XYZ file of N, CA and C in Angstrom:
390
model
N -20.797 2.897 7.926
C -20.338 3.812 6.891
C -21.277 3.793 5.681
N -21.786 2.606 5.360
C -22.674 2.507 4.213
C -23.965 3.285 4.442
N -24.429 3.358 5.695
C -25.629 4.132 6.010
C -25.403 5.619 5.746
N -24.224 6.109 6.099
C -23.889 7.516 5.847
C -23.804 7.779 4.349
N -23.200 6.844 3.618
C -23.109 6.975 2.167
C -24.498 6.941 1.538
N -25.356 6.081 2.052
C -26.726 5.980 1.563
C -27.480 7.283 1.799
N -27.362 7.820 3.015
C -28.033 9.093 3.320
C -27.495 10.221 2.456
N -26.191 10.218 2.198
C -25.606 11.246 1.334
C -26.172 11.126 -0.081
N -26.397 9.888 -0.531
C -27.007 9.690 -1.848
C -28.414 10.243 -1.910
N -29.199 9.990 -0.856
C -30.556 10.538 -0.809
C -30.534 12.063 -0.845
N -29.662 12.639 -0.018
C -29.590 14.103 0.059
C -29.182 14.687 -1.283
N -28.170 14.105 -1.923
C -27.728 14.660 -3.203
C -28.798 14.510 -4.284
N -29.466 13.358 -4.327
C -30.555 13.190 -5.306
C -31.727 14.115 -4.980
N -32.014 14.285 -3.681
C -33.108 15.167 -3.270
C -32.813 16.608 -3.688
N -31.583 17.028 -3.474
C -31.208 18.399 -3.858
C -31.263 18.579 -5.376
N -30.830 17.559 -6.121
C -30.901 17.643 -7.588
C -32.331 17.700 -8.097
N -33.162 16.819 -7.555
C -34.560 16.829 -7.985
C -35.254 18.084 -7.479
N -34.833 18.540 -6.309
C -35.386 19.780 -5.774
C -35.062 20.977 -6.648
N -33.871 20.949 -7.250
C -33.495 22.036 -8.157
C -34.464 22.102 -9.336
N -34.771 20.936 -9.897
C -35.740 20.881 -10.997
C -37.109 21.377 -10.543
N -37.570 20.858 -9.412
C -38.878 21.252 -8.900
C -38.898 22.745 -8.549
N -37.786 23.248 -8.035
C -37.692 24.672 -7.698
C -37.769 25.531 -8.944
N -37.068 25.118 -9.985
C -37.111 25.877 -11.239
C -38.540 25.946 -11.760
N -39.209 24.808 -11.761
C -40.591 24.768 -12.250
C -41.488 25.615 -11.341
N -41.404 25.380 -10.031
C -42.261 26.108 -9.088
C -42.023 27.608 -9.101
N -40.738 28.010 -9.051
C -40.446 29.441 -9.043
C -40.754 30.100 -10.381
N -40.666 29.351 -11.462
C -41.075 29.907 -12.754
C -42.546 30.295 -12.693
N -43.356 29.413 -12.143
C -44.787 29.711 -11.995
C -44.980 30.898 -11.048
N -44.329 30.852 -9.876
C -44.496 31.910 -8.866
C -44.106 33.271 -9.413
N -42.885 33.369 -9.953
C -42.393 34.682 -10.382
C -43.059 35.162 -11.670
N -43.464 34.240 -12.529
C -44.213 34.628 -13.721
C -45.558 35.229 -13.319
N -46.248 34.570 -12.398
C -47.532 35.104 -11.949
C -47.366 36.452 -11.251
N -46.331 36.592 -10.412
C -46.112 37.884 -9.754
C -45.805 38.971 -10.782
N -45.031 38.628 -11.818
C -44.726 39.594 -12.879
C -45.989 40.010 -13.630
N -46.976 39.116 -13.651
C -48.246 39.425 -14.306
C -49.214 40.162 -13.384
N -48.737 40.455 -12.149
C -49.559 41.229 -11.221
C -50.348 40.415 -10.215
N -50.154 39.103 -10.214
C -50.839 38.253 -9.242
C -50.160 38.427 -7.891
N -50.914 38.394 -6.815
C -50.356 38.599 -5.476
C -49.326 37.520 -5.145
N -48.367 37.857 -4.264
C -47.375 36.859 -3.850
C -48.020 35.630 -3.207
N -49.118 35.810 -2.511
C -49.782 34.698 -1.836
C -50.374 33.724 -2.852
N -51.154 34.235 -3.782
C -51.766 33.387 -4.821
C -50.686 32.761 -5.696
N -49.657 33.528 -6.008
C -48.550 33.003 -6.816
C -47.872 31.840 -6.112
N -47.683 31.962 -4.817
C -47.052 30.904 -4.023
C -47.897 29.633 -4.048
N -49.184 29.784 -3.832
C -50.091 28.628 -3.846
C -50.037 27.931 -5.210
N -50.078 28.688 -6.269
C -50.053 28.115 -7.614
C -48.739 27.384 -7.887
N -47.626 27.979 -7.506
C -46.325 27.351 -7.728
C -46.183 26.033 -6.995
N -46.636 25.996 -5.749
C -46.542 24.755 -4.980
C -47.547 23.707 -5.452
N -48.675 24.132 -5.957
C -49.642 23.179 -6.501
C -49.058 22.470 -7.731
N -48.385 23.223 -8.581
C -47.751 22.638 -9.761
C -46.655 21.652 -9.341
N -45.910 22.000 -8.288
C -44.814 21.154 -7.840
C -45.232 19.896 -7.096
N -46.474 19.813 -6.664
C -46.928 18.672 -5.870
C -46.753 17.348 -6.624
N -47.319 17.238 -7.780
C -47.241 15.994 -8.546
C -45.818 15.720 -9.021
N -45.145 16.730 -9.513
C -43.762 16.563 -9.965
C -42.880 16.099 -8.805
N -43.021 16.722 -7.647
C -42.212 16.368 -6.487
C -42.416 14.933 -6.043
N -43.661 14.494 -6.000
C -43.943 13.115 -5.585
C -43.346 12.119 -6.570
N -43.585 12.347 -7.832
C -43.115 11.419 -8.859
C -41.595 11.288 -8.848
N -40.909 12.409 -8.804
C -39.445 12.382 -8.827
C -38.892 11.813 -7.524
N -39.474 12.186 -6.393
C -38.988 11.664 -5.116
C -39.163 10.156 -5.036
N -40.292 9.682 -5.458
C -40.584 8.246 -5.360
C -39.698 7.428 -6.292
N -39.573 7.883 -7.544
C -38.867 7.071 -8.529
C -37.358 7.311 -8.564
N -36.918 8.524 -8.351
C -35.501 8.850 -8.500
C -34.777 9.025 -7.171
N -35.326 9.821 -6.274
C -34.619 10.146 -5.039
C -34.543 8.942 -4.106
N -35.696 8.415 -3.725
C -35.739 7.341 -2.733
C -35.887 5.957 -3.362
N -36.176 5.928 -4.668
C -36.292 4.669 -5.407
C -37.153 3.668 -4.644
N -38.294 4.172 -4.252
C -39.185 3.380 -3.402
C -39.974 2.367 -4.207
N -40.172 1.215 -3.596
C -41.048 0.205 -4.195
C -42.231 -0.068 -3.261
N -42.531 0.916 -2.436
C -43.651 0.796 -1.514
C -44.985 0.969 -2.223
N -46.039 0.840 -1.470
C -47.394 0.937 -1.992
C -47.660 2.376 -2.452
N -47.984 2.531 -3.726
C -48.172 3.845 -4.341
C -49.228 4.678 -3.615
N -50.370 4.095 -3.317
C -51.457 4.838 -2.683
C -51.071 5.281 -1.267
N -50.469 4.380 -0.503
C -50.062 4.734 0.870
C -49.027 5.847 0.860
N -48.025 5.701 -0.004
C -46.999 6.739 -0.096
C -47.591 8.049 -0.603
N -48.499 7.941 -1.549
C -49.146 9.148 -2.071
C -49.935 9.886 -1.008
N -50.658 9.148 -0.191
C -51.438 9.775 0.891
C -50.516 10.414 1.924
N -49.451 9.705 2.311
C -48.495 10.281 3.258
C -47.837 11.523 2.662
N -47.523 11.476 1.371
C -46.899 12.609 0.698
C -47.832 13.826 0.724
N -49.094 13.606 0.418
C -50.052 14.719 0.410
C -50.187 15.331 1.804
N -50.255 14.495 2.824
C -50.355 15.003 4.197
C -49.116 15.814 4.563
N -47.949 15.257 4.263
C -46.703 15.944 4.605
C -46.504 17.196 3.754
N -46.917 17.117 2.506
C -46.885 18.291 1.647
C -47.737 19.392 2.266
N -48.936 19.028 2.719
C -49.829 20.018 3.334
C -49.216 20.668 4.558
N -48.625 19.864 5.425
C -47.974 20.410 6.622
C -46.804 21.300 6.224
N -45.978 20.816 5.311
C -44.810 21.584 4.870
C -45.234 22.878 4.182
N -46.303 22.791 3.392
C -46.786 23.996 2.718
C -47.322 25.003 3.731
N -48.023 24.536 4.758
C -48.520 25.463 5.778
C -47.367 26.152 6.506
N -46.310 25.420 6.783
C -45.118 26.035 7.384
C -44.526 27.050 6.402
N -44.410 26.669 5.132
C -43.930 27.569 4.091
C -44.772 28.851 4.052
N -46.066 28.673 4.103
C -46.995 29.797 4.030
C -46.853 30.712 5.248
N -46.712 30.117 6.436
C -46.528 30.905 7.660
C -45.214 31.687 7.604
N -44.163 31.041 7.130
C -42.868 31.717 6.997
C -42.977 32.859 5.985
N -43.668 32.608 4.874
C -43.867 33.656 3.862
C -44.593 34.853 4.452
N -45.686 34.608 5.147
C -46.438 35.710 5.752
C -45.601 36.458 6.788
N -44.873 35.723 7.601
C -44.022 36.339 8.619
C -42.955 37.220 7.957
N -42.311 36.689 6.920
C -41.261 37.446 6.233
C -41.821 38.698 5.558
N -43.012 38.568 4.965
C -43.623 39.714 4.286
C -44.192 40.741 5.262
N -44.991 40.270 6.219
C -45.780 41.162 7.069
C -45.071 41.625 8.343
N -44.240 40.786 8.914
C -43.576 41.135 10.174
C -42.167 41.659 9.924
N -41.423 40.942 9.087
C -40.037 41.341 8.820
C -39.930 42.378 7.698
N -40.994 42.525 6.908
C -41.039 43.477 5.791
C -39.906 43.252 4.782
N -39.640 41.979 4.517
C -38.639 41.636 3.513
C -39.269 41.737 2.129
N -38.430 41.795 1.120
C -38.955 41.852 -0.243
C -39.705 40.560 -0.547
N -40.602 40.638 -1.514
C -41.385 39.451 -1.849
C -40.501 38.335 -2.391
N -39.432 38.680 -3.103
C -38.537 37.660 -3.641
C -37.759 36.947 -2.527
N -37.187 37.710 -1.607
C -36.443 37.127 -0.480
C -37.393 36.319 0.405
N -38.577 36.827 0.614
C -39.576 36.118 1.417
C -39.908 34.766 0.802
N -40.072 34.727 -0.511
C -40.362 33.465 -1.204
C -39.199 32.479 -1.032
N -37.979 32.954 -1.118
C -36.813 32.075 -0.988
C -36.694 31.502 0.423
N -36.917 32.311 1.435
C -36.854 31.840 2.817
C -37.961 30.819 3.075
N -39.147 31.102 2.584
C -40.270 30.176 2.747
C -39.963 28.843 2.057
N -39.354 28.905 0.887
C -39.009 27.688 0.152
C -37.976 26.853 0.910
N -37.038 27.498 1.550
C -36.030 26.776 2.334
C -36.691 26.009 3.482
N -37.608 26.652 4.175
C -38.320 25.992 5.274
C -39.078 24.773 4.749
N -39.760 24.925 3.636
C -40.497 23.822 3.018
C -39.558 22.677 2.645
N -38.449 22.996 2.004
C -37.523 21.986 1.498
C -36.944 21.126 2.609
N -36.494 21.761 3.671
C -35.902 21.020 4.792
C -36.951 20.117 5.446
N -38.115 20.664 5.714
C -39.159 19.882 6.365
C -39.624 18.718 5.488
N -39.790 18.963 4.208
C -40.262 17.908 3.309
C -39.232 16.791 3.171
N -37.946 17.119 3.190
C -36.925 16.073 3.136
C -37.016 15.182 4.379
N -37.137 15.786 5.526
C -37.238 15.023 6.779
C -38.452 14.095 6.725
N -39.591 14.638 6.311
C -40.795 13.808 6.177
C -40.577 12.674 5.168
N -39.983 13.003 4.022
C -39.797 12.008 2.970
C -38.902 10.865 3.437
N -37.831 11.201 4.090
C -36.870 10.178 4.514
C -37.416 9.306 5.648
N -38.049 9.933 6.629
C -38.439 9.201 7.835
C -39.896 8.732 7.877
N -40.746 9.228 6.964
C -42.157 8.898 7.071
C -42.819 8.473 5.774
N -42.498 9.122 4.676
C -43.236 8.878 3.434
C -42.732 7.631 2.707
N -41.452 7.611 2.375
C -40.886 6.540 1.547
C -40.156 5.540 2.430
N -40.922 4.641 3.023
C -40.367 3.675 3.959
C -39.697 2.501 3.252
N -40.034 2.270 1.999
C -39.463 1.158 1.227
C -38.411 1.662 0.263
N -37.526 2.492 0.762
C -36.508 3.064 -0.127
C -35.349 2.097 -0.309
N -34.681 2.245 -1.454
C -33.531 1.374 -1.725
C -32.263 2.185 -1.868
């Protein structure tokens, strides 16, 4: 039972920190799009801003890891890259194949990123979580 409670704590903290990171990232994305920047470039910029914030908050608040900073950082960057590529593929698919609005496309892409990054964070990145 304690394992389930522990996982629920991770998920709730991840969602809370994700809300902060989402606000920051989407502020960048939608501000750039409002300024006429393409949805693709806006997406890249928003996720680049969220990279450092996401790692810092996940390590210190969500998973409360005391693992090796460099090792976790490298794993985070690799998983971020994979998750971002999935996000990017979903964005392109939603825009170009499904012809969804750029706003809805960004939200669907973000959901794919969020789920994948949580799985990576829990099972691969932060192995010394408390």
